[in-house]
PDB file of C-alpha atoms in Angstrom:
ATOM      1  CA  UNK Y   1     -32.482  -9.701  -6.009  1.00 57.00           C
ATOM      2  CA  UNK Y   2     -29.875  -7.537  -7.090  1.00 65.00           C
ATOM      3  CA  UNK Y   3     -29.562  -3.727  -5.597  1.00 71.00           C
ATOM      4  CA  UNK Y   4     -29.587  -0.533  -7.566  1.00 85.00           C
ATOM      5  CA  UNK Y   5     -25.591  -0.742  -6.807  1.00 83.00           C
ATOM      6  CA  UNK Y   6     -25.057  -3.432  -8.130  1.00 85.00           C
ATOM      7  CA  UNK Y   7     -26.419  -2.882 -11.379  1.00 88.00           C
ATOM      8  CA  UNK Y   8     -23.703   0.393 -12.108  1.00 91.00           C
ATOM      9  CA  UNK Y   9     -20.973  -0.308 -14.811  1.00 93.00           C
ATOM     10  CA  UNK Y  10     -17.904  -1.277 -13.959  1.00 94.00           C
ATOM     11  CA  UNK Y  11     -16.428   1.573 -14.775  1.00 94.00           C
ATOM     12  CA  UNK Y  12     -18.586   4.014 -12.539  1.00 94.00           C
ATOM     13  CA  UNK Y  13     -17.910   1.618  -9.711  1.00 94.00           C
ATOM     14  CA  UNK Y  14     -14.073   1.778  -9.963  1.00 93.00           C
ATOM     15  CA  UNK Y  15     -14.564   5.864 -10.076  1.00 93.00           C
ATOM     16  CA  UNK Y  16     -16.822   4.933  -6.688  1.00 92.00           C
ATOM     17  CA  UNK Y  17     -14.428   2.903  -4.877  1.00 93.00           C
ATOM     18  CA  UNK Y  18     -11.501   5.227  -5.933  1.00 92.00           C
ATOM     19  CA  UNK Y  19     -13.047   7.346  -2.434  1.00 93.00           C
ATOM     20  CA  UNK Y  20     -12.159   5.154  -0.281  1.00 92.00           C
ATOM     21  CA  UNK Y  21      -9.581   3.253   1.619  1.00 91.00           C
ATOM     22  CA  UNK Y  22      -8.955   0.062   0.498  1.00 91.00           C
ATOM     23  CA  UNK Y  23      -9.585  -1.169   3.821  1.00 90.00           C
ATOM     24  CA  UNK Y  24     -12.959   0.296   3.077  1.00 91.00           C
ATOM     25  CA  UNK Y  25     -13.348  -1.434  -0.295  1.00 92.00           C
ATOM     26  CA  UNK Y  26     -12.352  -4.721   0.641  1.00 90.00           C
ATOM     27  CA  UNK Y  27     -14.829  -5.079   4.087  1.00 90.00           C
ATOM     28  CA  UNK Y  28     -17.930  -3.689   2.402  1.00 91.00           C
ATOM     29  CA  UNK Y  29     -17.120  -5.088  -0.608  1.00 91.00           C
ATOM     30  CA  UNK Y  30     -15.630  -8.008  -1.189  1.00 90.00           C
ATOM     31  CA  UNK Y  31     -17.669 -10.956  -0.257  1.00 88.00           C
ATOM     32  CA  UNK Y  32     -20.802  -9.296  -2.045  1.00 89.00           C
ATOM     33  CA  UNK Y  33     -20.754 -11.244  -4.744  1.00 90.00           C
ATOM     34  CA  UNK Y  34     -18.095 -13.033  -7.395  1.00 92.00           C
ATOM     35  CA  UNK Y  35     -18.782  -9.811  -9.744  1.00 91.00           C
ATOM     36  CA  UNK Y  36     -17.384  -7.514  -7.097  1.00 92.00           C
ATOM     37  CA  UNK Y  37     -14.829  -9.918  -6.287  1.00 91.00           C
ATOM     38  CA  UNK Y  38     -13.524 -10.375  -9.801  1.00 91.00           C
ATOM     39  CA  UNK Y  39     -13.866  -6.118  -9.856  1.00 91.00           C
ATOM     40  CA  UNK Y  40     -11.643  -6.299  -6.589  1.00 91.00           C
ATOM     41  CA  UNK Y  41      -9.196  -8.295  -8.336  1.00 87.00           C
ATOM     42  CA  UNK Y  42      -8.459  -5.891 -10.949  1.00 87.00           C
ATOM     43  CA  UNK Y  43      -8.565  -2.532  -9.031  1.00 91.00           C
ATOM     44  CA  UNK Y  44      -5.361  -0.574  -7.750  1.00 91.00           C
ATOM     45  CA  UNK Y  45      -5.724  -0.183  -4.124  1.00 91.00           C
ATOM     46  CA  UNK Y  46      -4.504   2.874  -2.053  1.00 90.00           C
ATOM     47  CA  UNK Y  47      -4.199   1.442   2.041  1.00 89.00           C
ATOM     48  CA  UNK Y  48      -3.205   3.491   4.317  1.00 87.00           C
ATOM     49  CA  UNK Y  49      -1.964   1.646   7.627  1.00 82.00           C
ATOM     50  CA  UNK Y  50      -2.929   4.229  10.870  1.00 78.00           C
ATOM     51  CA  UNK Y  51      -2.521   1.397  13.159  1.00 79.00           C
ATOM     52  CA  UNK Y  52      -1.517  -1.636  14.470  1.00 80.00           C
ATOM     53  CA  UNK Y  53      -5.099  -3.453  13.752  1.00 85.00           C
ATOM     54  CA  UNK Y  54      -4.465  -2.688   9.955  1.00 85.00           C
ATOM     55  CA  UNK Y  55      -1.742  -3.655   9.406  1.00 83.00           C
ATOM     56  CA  UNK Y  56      -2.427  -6.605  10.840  1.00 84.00           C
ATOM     57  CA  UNK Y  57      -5.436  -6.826   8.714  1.00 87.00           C
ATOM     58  CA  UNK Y  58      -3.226  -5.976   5.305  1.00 87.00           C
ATOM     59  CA  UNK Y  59      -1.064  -8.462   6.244  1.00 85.00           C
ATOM     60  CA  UNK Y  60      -2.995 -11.288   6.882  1.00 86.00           C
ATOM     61  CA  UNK Y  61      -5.846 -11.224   5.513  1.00 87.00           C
ATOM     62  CA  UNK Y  62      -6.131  -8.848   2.392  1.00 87.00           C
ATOM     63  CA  UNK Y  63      -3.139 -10.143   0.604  1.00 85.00           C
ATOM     64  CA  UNK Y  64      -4.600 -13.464   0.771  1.00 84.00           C
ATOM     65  CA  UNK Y  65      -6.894 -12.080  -1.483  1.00 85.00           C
ATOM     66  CA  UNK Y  66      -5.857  -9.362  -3.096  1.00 87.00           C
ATOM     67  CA  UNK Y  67      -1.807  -9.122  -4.796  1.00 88.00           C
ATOM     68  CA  UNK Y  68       0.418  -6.912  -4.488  1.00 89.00           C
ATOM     69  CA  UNK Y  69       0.650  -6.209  -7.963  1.00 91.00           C
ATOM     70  CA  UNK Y  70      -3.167  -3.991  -7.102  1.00 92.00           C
ATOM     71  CA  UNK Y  71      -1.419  -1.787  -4.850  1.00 92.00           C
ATOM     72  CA  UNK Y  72      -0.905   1.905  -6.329  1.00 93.00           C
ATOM     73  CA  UNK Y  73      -0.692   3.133  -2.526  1.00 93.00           C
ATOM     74  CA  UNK Y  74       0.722   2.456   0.591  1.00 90.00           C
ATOM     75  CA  UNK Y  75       0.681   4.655   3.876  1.00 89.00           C
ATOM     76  CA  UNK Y  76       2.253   3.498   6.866  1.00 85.00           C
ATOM     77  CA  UNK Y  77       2.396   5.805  10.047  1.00 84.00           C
ATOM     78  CA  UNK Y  78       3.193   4.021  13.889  1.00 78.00           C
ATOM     79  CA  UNK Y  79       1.440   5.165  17.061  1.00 74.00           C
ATOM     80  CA  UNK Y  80       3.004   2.578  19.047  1.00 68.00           C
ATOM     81  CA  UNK Y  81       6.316   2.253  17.253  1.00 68.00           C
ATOM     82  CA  UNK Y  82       6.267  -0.843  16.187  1.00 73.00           C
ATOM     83  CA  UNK Y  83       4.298  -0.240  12.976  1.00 79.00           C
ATOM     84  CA  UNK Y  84       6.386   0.807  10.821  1.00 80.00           C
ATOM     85  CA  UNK Y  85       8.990  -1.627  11.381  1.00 79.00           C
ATOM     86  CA  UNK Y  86       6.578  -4.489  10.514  1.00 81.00           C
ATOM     87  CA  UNK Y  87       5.593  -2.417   7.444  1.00 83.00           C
ATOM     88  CA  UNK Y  88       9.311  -2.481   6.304  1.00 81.00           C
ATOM     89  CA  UNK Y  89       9.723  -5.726   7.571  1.00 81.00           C
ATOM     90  CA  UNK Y  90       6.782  -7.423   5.499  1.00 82.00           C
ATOM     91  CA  UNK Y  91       6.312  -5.352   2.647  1.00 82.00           C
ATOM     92  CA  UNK Y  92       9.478  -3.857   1.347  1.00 82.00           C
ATOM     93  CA  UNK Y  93      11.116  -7.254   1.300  1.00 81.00           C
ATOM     94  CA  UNK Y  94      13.071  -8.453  -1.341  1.00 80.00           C
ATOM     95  CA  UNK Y  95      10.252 -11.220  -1.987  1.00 82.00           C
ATOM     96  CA  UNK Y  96       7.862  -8.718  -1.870  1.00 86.00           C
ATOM     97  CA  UNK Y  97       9.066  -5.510  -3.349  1.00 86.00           C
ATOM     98  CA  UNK Y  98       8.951  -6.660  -6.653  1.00 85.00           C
ATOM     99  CA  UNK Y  99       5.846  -7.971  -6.571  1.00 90.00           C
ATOM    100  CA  UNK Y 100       4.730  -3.904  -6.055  1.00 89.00           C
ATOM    101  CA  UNK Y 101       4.721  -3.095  -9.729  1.00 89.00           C
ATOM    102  CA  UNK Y 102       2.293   0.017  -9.951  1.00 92.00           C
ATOM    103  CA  UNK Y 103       3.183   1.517  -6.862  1.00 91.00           C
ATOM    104  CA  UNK Y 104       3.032   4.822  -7.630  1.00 94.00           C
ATOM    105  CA  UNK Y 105       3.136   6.420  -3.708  1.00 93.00           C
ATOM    106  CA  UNK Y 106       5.208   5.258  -0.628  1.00 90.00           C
ATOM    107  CA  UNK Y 107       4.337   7.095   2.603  1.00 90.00           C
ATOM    108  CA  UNK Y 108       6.373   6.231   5.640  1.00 85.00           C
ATOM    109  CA  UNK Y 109       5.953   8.255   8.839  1.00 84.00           C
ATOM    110  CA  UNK Y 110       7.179   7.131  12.211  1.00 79.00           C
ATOM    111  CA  UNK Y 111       6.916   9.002  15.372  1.00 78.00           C
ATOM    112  CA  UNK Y 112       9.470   7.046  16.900  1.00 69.00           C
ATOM    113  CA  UNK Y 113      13.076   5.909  15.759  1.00 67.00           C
ATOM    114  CA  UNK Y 114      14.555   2.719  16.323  1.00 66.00           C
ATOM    115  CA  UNK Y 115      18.001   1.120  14.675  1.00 67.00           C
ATOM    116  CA  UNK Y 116      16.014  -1.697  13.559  1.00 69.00           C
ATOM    117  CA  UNK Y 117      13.417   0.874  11.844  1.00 71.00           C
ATOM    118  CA  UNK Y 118      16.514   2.985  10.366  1.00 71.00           C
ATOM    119  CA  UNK Y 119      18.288  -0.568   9.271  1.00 75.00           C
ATOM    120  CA  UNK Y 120      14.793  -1.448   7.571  1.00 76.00           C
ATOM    121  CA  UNK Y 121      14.588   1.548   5.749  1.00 77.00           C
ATOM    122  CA  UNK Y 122      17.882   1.883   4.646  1.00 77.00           C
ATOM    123  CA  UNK Y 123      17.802  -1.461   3.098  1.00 79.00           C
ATOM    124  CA  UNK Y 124      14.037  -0.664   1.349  1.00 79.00           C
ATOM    125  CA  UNK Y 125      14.964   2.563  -0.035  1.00 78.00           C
ATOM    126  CA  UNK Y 126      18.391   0.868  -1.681  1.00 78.00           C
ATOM    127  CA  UNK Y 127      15.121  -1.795  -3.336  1.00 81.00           C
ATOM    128  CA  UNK Y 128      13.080   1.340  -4.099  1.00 82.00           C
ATOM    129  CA  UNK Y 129      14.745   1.451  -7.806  1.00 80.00           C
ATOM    130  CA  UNK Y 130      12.300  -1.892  -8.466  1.00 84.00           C
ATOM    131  CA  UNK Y 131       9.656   0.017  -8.061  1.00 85.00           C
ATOM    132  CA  UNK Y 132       9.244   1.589 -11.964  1.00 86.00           C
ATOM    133  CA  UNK Y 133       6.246   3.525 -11.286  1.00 91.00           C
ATOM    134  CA  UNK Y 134       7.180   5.120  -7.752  1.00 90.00           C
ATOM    135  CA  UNK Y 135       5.830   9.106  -7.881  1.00 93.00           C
ATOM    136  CA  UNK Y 136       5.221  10.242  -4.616  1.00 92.00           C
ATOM    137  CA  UNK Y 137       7.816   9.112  -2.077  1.00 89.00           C
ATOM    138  CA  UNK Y 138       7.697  10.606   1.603  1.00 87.00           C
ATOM    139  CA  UNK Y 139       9.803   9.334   4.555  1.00 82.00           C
ATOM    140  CA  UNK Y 140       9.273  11.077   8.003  1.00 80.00           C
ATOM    141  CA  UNK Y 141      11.433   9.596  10.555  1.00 75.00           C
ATOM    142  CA  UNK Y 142      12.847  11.476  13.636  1.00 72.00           C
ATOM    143  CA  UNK Y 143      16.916  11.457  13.685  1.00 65.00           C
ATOM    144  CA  UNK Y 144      16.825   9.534  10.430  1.00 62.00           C
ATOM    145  CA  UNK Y 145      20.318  10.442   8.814  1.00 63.00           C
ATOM    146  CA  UNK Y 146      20.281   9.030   4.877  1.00 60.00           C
ATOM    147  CA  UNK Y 147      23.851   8.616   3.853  1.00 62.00           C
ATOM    148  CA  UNK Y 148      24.943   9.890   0.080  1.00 63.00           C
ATOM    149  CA  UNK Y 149      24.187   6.095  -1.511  1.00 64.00           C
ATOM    150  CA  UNK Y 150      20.867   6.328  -0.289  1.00 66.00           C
ATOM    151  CA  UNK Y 151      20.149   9.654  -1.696  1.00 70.00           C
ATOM    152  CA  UNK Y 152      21.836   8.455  -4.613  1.00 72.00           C
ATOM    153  CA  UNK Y 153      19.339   5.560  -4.777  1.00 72.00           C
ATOM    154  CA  UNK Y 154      16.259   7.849  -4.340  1.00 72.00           C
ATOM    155  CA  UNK Y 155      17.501  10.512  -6.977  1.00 74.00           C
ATOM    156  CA  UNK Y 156      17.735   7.036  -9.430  1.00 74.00           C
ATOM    157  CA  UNK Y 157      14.206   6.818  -9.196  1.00 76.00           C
ATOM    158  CA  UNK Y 158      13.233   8.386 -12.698  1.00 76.00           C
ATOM    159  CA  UNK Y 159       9.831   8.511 -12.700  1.00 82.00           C
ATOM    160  CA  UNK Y 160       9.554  10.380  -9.009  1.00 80.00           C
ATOM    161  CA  UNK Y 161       7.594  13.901  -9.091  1.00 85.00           C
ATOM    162  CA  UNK Y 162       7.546  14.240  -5.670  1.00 82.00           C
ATOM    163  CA  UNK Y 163       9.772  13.969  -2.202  1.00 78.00           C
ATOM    164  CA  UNK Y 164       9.717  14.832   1.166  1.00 80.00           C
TER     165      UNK Y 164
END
């Protein structure tokens, strides 16, 4: 017997999920049915990665399921300081940074600085130019020095409203 829920239009669902994480949308909803599932395999996620656990979870388990081509979002912030490294190192790849074609907001925040972290980053933000619908781009990293070709690569982003 279907629920009440379930019943909603498609379209008032998408303006539901658009709420919540997509962490959110993918554990309550996913496995409901293969109506939400098809649903989930057409919406633009926003994730936001607070900790270790998921970005685990992102990693191996969501994009399984759901491409990369869904994300409009991505947050990543470390606690423990190896967070965002893994962030850089498995989703600003080469492989994988074109695969993030409506990306439309980048969020990187570390608490903690590393060379391997600064070496990541300066390598994804040189990529960042693949990423045609990029508006909202904020890097927080302590002691993070960008030289002039990687401001020069952020500045050719022509679509960007918004930097900090």
């Amino acid at each position: 017997m279907k629920s009440k829920f379930e019943q909603l239009p498609n379209e008032l669902l998408y303006y539901v999920f658009d709420y919540f994480n997509g962490f959110e949308i993918f554990n309550s909803f996913y496995y409901l049915n293969q109506r939400f599932n098809f649903l989930l395999e057409n919406y633009r996620y926003t994730f936001k990665c607070l900790n270790w656990d998921e970005f685990v979870t992102l990693y191996f388990k969501i994009i399984s399921h759901i491409p990369l081509q869904q994300f409009k979002a991505l947050s990543a912030k470390d606690n423990i300081g190896v967070e965002v490294d893994f962030f850089l190192n498995c989703f600003l790849t080469e492989r994988n940074i074109s695969q993030l074609s409506h990306l439309q907001t980048l969020q990187i925040i570390a608490n903690h600085s590393y060379k391997s972290i600064t070496d990541n980053l300066e390598y994804a933000v040189k990529k960042l130019s693949q990423l045609n619908n990029l508006i909202h781009l904020t890097i927080q990293i302590p002691t993070l020095d960008l030289g002039v070709e990687l401001v020069q690569s952020v500045f050719s982003l022509t679509k960007l409203k918004s930097l900090s």
